[in-house]
PDB file of C-alpha atoms in Angstrom:
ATOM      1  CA  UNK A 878      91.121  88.219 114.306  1.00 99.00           C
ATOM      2  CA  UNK A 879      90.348  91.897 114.916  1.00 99.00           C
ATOM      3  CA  UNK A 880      92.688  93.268 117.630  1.00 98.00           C
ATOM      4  CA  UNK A 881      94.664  90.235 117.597  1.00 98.00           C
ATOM      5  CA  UNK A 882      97.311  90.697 120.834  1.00 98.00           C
ATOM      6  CA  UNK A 883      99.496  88.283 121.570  1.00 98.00           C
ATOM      7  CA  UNK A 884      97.898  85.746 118.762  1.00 99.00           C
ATOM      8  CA  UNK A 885      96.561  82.942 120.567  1.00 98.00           C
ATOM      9  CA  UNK A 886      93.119  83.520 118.971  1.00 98.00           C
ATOM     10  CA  UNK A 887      94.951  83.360 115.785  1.00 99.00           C
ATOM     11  CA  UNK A 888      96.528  80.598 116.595  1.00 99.00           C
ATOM     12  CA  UNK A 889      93.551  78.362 117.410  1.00 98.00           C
ATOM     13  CA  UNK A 890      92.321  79.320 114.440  1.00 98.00           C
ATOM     14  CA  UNK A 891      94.908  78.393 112.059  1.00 98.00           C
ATOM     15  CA  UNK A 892      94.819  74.920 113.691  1.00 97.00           C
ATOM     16  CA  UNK A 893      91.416  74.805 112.541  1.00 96.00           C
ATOM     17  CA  UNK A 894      91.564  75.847 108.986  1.00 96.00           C
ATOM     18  CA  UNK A 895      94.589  73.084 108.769  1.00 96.00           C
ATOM     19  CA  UNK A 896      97.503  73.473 106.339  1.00 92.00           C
ATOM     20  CA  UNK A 897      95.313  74.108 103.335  1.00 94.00           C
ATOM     21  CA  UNK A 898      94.135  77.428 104.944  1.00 97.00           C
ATOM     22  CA  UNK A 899      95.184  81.260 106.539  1.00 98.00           C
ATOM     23  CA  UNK A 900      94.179  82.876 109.660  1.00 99.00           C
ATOM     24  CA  UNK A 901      95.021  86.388 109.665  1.00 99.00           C
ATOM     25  CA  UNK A 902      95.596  88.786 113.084  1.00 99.00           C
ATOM     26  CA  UNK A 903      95.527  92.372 112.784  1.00 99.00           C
ATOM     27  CA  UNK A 904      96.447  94.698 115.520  1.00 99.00           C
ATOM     28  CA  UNK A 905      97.697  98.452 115.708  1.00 98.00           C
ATOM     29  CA  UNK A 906     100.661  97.925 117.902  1.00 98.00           C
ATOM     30  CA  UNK A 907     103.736  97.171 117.053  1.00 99.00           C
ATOM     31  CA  UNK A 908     104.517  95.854 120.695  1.00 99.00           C
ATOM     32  CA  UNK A 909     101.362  92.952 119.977  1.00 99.00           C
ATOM     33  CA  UNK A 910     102.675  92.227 116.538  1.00 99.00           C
ATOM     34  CA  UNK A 911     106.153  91.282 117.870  1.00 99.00           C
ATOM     35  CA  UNK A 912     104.664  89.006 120.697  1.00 99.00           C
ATOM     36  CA  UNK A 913     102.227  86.900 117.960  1.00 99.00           C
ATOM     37  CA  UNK A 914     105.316  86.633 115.418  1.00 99.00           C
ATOM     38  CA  UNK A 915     106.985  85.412 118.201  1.00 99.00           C
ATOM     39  CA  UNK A 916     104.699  83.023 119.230  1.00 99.00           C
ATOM     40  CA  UNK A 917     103.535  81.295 116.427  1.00 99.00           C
ATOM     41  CA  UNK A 918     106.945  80.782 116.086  1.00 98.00           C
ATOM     42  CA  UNK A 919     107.156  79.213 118.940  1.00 98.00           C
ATOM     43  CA  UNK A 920     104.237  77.179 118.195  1.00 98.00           C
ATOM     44  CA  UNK A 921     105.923  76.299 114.880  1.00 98.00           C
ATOM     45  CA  UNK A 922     102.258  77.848 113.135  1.00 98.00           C
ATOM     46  CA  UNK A 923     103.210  78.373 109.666  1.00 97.00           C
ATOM     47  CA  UNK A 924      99.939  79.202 108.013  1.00 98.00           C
ATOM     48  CA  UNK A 925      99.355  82.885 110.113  1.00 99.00           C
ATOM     49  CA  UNK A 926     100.085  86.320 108.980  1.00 98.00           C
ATOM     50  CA  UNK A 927     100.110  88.976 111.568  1.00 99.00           C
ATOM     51  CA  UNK A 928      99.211  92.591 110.023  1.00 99.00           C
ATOM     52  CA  UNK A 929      99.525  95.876 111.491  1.00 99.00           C
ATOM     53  CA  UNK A 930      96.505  98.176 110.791  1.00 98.00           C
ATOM     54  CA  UNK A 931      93.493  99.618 112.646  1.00 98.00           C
ATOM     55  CA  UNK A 932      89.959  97.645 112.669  1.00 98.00           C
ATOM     56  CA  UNK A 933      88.408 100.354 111.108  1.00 98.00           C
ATOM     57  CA  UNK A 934      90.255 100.063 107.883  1.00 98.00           C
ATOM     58  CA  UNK A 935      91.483  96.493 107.186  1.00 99.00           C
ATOM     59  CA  UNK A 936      94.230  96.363 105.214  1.00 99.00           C
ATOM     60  CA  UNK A 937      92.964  92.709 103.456  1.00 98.00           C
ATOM     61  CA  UNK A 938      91.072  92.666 100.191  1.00 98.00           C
ATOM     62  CA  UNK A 939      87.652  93.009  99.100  1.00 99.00           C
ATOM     63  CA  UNK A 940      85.773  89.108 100.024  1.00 99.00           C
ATOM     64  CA  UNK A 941      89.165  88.103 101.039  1.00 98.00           C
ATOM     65  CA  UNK A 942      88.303  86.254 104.437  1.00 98.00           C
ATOM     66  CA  UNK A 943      85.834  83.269 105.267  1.00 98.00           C
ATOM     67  CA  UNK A 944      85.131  84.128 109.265  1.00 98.00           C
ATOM     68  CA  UNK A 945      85.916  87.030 111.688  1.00 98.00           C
ATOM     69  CA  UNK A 946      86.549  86.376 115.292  1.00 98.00           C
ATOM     70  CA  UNK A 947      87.308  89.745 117.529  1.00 98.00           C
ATOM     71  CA  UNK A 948      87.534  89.387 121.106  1.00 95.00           C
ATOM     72  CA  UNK A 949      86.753  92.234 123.398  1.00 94.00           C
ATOM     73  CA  UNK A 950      88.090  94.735 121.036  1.00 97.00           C
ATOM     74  CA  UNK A 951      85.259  96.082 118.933  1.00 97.00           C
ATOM     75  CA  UNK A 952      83.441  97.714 121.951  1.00 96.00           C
ATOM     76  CA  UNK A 953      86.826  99.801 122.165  1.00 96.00           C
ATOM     77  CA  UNK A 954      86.154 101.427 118.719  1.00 98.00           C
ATOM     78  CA  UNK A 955      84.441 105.135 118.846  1.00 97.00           C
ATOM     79  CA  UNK A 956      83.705 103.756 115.211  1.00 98.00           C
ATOM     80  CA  UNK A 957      82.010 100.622 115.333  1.00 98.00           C
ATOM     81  CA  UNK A 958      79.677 101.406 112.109  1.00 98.00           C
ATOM     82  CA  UNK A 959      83.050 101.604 109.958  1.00 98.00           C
ATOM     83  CA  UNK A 960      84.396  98.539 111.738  1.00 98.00           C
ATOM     84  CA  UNK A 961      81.233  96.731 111.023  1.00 98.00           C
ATOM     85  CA  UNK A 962      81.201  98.443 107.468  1.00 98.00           C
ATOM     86  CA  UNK A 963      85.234  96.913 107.120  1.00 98.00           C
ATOM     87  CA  UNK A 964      84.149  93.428 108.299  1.00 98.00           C
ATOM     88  CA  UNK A 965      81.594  93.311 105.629  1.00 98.00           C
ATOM     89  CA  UNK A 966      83.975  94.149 102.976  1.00 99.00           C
ATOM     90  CA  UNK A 967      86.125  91.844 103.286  1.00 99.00           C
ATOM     91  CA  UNK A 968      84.194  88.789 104.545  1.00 98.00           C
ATOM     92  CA  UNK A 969      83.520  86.342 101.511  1.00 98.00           C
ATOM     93  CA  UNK A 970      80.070  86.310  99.850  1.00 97.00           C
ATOM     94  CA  UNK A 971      77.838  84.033 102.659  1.00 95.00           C
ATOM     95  CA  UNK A 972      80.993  84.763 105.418  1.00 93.00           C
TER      96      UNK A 972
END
């Protein structure tokens, strides 16, 4: 999830995938990070990792992901090109 927050996006998500899979959330604020650590902990999610980074340069691996999700944060870029550019990169081969 691009511009994760809080994590509930995330969250969903990893319910989805199920045990056998990841669902990453990365967000540039330390504040958000906290809040999603804390509350997949509260959900007792185990298969999340929250990253800090920006959307324009994900800090995953090339083909690393199966889906994106982003939620009212790429309009917010002044870079969407390079966001777009970022999402490409890492999103698996027919992602």
């Amino acid at each position: 999830d691009l511009g994760s927050g809080g994590g509930i996006d995330v969250l969903l998500s990893a319910k989805r995938v199920g045990s056998a899979g990841k669902a990453y959330g990365l967000d540039m604020t330390d504040e958000m990070l906290e809040l999603a650590r804390a509350n997949a902990r509260e959900a007792g999610v185990t298969n999340v990792e929250f990253v800090k980074g920006q959307i324009e340069a994900i800090p995953l691996p090339d083909a690393s992901v199966d889906v994106i999700i982003s939620n009212c944060v790429i309009n917010l870029s002044a870079d969407k090109d390079a966001v777009l550019r970022e999402a490409f990169r890492v999103l698996k081969p027919g992602g």
